[in-house]
Coordinates of C-alpha atoms in Angstrom, one line a residue:
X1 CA 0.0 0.0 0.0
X2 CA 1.6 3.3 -1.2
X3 CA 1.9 6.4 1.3
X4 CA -0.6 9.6 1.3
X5 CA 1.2 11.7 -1.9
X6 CA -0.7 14.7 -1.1
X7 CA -3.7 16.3 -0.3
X8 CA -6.2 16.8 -2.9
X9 CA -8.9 20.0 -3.2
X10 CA -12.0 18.1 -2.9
X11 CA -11.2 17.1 1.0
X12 CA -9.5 14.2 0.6
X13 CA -5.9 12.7 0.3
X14 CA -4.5 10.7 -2.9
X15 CA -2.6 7.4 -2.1
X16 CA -1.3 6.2 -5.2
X17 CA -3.8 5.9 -8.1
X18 CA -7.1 6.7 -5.8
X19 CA -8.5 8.6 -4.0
X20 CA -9.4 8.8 0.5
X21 CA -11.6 10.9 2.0
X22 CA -9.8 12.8 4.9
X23 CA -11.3 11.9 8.2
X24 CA -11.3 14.0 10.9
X25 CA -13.2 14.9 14.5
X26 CA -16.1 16.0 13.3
X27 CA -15.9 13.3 10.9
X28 CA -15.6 10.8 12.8
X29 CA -18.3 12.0 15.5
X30 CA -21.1 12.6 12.9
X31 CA -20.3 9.0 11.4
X32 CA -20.9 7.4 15.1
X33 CA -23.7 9.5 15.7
X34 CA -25.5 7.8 13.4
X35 CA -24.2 4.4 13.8
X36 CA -24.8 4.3 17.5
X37 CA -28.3 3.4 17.4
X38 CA -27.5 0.4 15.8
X39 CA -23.8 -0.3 16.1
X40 CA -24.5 -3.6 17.9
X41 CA -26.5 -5.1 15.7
X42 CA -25.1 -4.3 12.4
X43 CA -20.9 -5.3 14.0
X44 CA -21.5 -6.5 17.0
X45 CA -21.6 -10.0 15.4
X46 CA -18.3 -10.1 12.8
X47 CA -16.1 -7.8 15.2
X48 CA -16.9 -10.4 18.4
X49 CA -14.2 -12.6 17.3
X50 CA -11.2 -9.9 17.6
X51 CA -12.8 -8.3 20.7
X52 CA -13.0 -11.8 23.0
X53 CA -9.4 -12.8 21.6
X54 CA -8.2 -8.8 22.8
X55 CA -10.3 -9.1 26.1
X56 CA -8.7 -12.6 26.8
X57 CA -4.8 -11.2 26.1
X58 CA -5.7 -8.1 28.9
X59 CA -7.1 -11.0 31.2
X60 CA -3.8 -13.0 31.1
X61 CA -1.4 -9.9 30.9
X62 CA 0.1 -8.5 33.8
X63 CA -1.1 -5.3 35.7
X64 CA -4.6 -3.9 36.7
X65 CA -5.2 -0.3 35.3
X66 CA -6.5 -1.1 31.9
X67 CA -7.5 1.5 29.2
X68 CA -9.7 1.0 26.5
X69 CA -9.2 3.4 23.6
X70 CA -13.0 3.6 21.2
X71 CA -14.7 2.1 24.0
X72 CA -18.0 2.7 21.9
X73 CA -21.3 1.3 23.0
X74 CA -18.9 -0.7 25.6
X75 CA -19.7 -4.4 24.0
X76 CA -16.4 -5.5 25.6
X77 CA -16.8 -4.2 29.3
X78 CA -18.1 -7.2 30.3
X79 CA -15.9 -9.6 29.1
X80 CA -13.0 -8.0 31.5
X81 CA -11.5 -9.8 34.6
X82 CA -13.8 -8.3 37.5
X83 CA -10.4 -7.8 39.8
X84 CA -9.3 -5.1 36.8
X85 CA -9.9 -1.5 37.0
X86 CA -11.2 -0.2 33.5
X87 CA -11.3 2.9 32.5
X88 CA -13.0 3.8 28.6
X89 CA -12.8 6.9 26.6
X90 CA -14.6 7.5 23.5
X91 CA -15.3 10.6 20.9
X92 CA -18.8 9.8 20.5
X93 CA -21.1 11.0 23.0
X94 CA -24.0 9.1 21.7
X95 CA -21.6 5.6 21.8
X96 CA -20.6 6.8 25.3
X97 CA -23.9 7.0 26.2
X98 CA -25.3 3.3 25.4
X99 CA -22.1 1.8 26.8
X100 CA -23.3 4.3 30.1
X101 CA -26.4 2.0 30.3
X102 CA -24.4 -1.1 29.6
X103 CA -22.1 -0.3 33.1
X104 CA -25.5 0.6 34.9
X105 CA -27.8 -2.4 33.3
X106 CA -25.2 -5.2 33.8
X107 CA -23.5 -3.8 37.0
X108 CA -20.2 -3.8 36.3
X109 CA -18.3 -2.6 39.0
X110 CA -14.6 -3.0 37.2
X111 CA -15.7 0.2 35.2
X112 CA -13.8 3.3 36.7
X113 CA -15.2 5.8 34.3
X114 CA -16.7 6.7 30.9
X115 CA -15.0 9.5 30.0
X116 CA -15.6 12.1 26.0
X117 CA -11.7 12.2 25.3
X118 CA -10.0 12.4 21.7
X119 CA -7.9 9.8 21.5
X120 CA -5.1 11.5 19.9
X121 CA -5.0 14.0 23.2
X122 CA -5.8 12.3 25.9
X123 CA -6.1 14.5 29.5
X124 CA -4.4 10.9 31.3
X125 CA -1.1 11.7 33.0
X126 CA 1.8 9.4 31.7
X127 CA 2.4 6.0 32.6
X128 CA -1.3 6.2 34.5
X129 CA -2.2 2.4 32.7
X130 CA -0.6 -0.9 32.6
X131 CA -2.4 -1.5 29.8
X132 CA -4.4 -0.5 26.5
X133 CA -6.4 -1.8 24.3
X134 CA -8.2 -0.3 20.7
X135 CA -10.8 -2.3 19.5
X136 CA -11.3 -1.5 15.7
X137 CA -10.3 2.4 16.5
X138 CA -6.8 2.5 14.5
X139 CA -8.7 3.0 11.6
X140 CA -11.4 5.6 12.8
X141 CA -9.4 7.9 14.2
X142 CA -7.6 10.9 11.9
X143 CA -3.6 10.6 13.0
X144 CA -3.3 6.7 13.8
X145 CA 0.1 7.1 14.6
X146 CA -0.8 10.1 16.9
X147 CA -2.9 7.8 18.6
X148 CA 0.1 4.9 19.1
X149 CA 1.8 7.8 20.7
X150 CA -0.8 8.7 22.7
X151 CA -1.2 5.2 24.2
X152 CA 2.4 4.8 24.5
X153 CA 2.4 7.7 26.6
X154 CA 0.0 7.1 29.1
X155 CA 0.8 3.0 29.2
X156 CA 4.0 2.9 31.9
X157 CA 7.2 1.2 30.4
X158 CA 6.8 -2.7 30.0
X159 CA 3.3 -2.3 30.0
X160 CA 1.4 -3.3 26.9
X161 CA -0.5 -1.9 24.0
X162 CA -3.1 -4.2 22.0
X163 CA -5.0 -3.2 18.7
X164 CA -7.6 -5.0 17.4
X165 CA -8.3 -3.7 13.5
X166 CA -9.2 -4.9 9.8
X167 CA -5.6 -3.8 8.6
X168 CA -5.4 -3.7 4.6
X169 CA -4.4 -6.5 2.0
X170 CA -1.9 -6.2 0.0
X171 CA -2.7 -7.4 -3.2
X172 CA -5.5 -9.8 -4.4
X173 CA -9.6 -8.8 -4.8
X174 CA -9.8 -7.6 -1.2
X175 CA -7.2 -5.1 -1.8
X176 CA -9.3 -4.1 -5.0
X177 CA -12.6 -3.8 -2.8
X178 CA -10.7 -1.8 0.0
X179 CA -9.1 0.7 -2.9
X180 CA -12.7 1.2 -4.2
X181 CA -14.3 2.1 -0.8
X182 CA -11.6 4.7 0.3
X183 CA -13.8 7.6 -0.5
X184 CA -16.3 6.2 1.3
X185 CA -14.4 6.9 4.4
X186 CA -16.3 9.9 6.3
X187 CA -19.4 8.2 5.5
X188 CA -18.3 4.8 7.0
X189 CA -16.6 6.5 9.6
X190 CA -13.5 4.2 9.2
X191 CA -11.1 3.8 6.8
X192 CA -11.1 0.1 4.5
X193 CA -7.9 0.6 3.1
X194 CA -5.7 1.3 6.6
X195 CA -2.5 -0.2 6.8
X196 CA -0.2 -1.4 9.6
X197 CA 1.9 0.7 8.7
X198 CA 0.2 3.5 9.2
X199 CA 0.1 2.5 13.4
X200 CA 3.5 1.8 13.8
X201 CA 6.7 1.6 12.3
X202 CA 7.9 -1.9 13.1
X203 CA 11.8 -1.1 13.3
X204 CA 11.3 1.1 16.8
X205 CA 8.5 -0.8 18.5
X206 CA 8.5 -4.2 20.2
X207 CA 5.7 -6.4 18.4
X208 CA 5.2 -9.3 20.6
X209 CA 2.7 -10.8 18.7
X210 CA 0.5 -10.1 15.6
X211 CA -2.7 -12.6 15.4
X212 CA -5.5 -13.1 12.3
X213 CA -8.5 -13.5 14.1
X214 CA -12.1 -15.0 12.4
X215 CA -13.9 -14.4 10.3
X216 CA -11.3 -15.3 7.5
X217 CA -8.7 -13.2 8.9
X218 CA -10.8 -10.4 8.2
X219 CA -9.9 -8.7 11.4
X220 CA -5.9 -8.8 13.7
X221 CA -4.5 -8.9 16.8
X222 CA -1.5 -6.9 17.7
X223 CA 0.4 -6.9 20.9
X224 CA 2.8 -4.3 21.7
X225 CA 5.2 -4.2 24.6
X226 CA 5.5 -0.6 25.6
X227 CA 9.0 0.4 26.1
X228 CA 11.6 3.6 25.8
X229 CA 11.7 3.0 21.9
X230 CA 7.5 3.3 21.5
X231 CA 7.7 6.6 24.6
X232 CA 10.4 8.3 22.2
X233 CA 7.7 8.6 20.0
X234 CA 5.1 10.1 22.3
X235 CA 7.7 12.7 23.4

């Protein structure tokens, strides 16, 4: 996948041959507003696969103080260790809100807080997590590597950072069908052709571990052991 060449008059950025809708906050928050109503049942069902195998890394990682990044309507808060101490930020109020009634309906106590945060910026002092987690927020957010910084930043040293994402193909009719639904990003919310690169560079982080997870692979698992490499970038 070829690197952003430039931006383009009509809103957008040009990678390669076609074309990508810039995303940004407002973007991103109209996109949610909309989906939040019915979020669950339109991904809850494919995107279950990559959130149980995340949720099960955090459970059998070290440390307590867990952040999840794009917490959304909070489908994974209750598949957390109850002895952990969660805290979730999300840019959607409206996603903020249903996870909200999640916490409340299915008392779950491990929940610190629910907190309206932009990801890229986040008000957390560093080193205040020994752990976090993005759920299928890579992709959503405008600056993806911003956010890796951010995470890095507020994740203490040996700690660990986990994404969970559809991450682009390389070649083959996927790749075609991910190139044709770039423009489509501020509509989706998301964008079809992100690449790992575009997270992280590979040659200054620590990747521990890099997992397809069902259906078909369509979705990944990275883990990401936070160290003074992955907090140079944050600085």
């Amino acid at each position: 996948m070829e690197r952003d060449r430039g931006a383009n008059n009509a809103g957008g950025h040009v990678l390669g041959d076609h074309r990508r809708a810039a995303l940004d906050a407002s973007a991103v928050r109209d996109a949610y507003r909309r989906w939040a109503g019915v979020y669950d049942t339109v991904f809850g069902g494919v995107s279950a696969f990559g959130r149980k195998r995340a949720v099960a890394a955090v459970n059998r990682l070290p440390g307590t103080r867990v952040l999840e990044v794009g917490v959304g309507t909070g489908l994974a808060l209750p598949l957390y260790r109850r002895d952990l101490r969660v805290t979730g930020i999300d840019l959607s109020r409206e996603m903020l809100a249903k996870a909200a009634e999640r916490v409340r309906g299915e008392s779950l106590a491990h929940v610190d807080g629910l907190l309206e945060m932009d990801a890229e910026s986040m008000a957390f002092r560093d080193d205040s997590f020994d752990l976090a987690v993005a759920m299928f927020t890579a992709s959503v957010v405008p600056d993806a590597k911003r956010l890796f910084a951010e995470m890095s930043r507020v994740v203490r040293p040996g700690g660990r950072l986990l994404f969970v994402n559809h991450f682009a193909a390389e070649a083959g009719p996927r790749w075609w069908v991910e190139r044709a639904m770039a423009p489509l990003s501020r509509v989706l919310g998301w964008h079809p052709d992100f690449a790992l690169d575009a997270l992280l560079d590979r040659g200054t982080v620590e990747v521990e571990a890099i997992q397809p997870c069902p259906p078909a692979g369509l979705f990944t698992l990275v883990q990401i052991r936070n160290g003074a490499a992955a907090a140079a970038l944050a600085a």
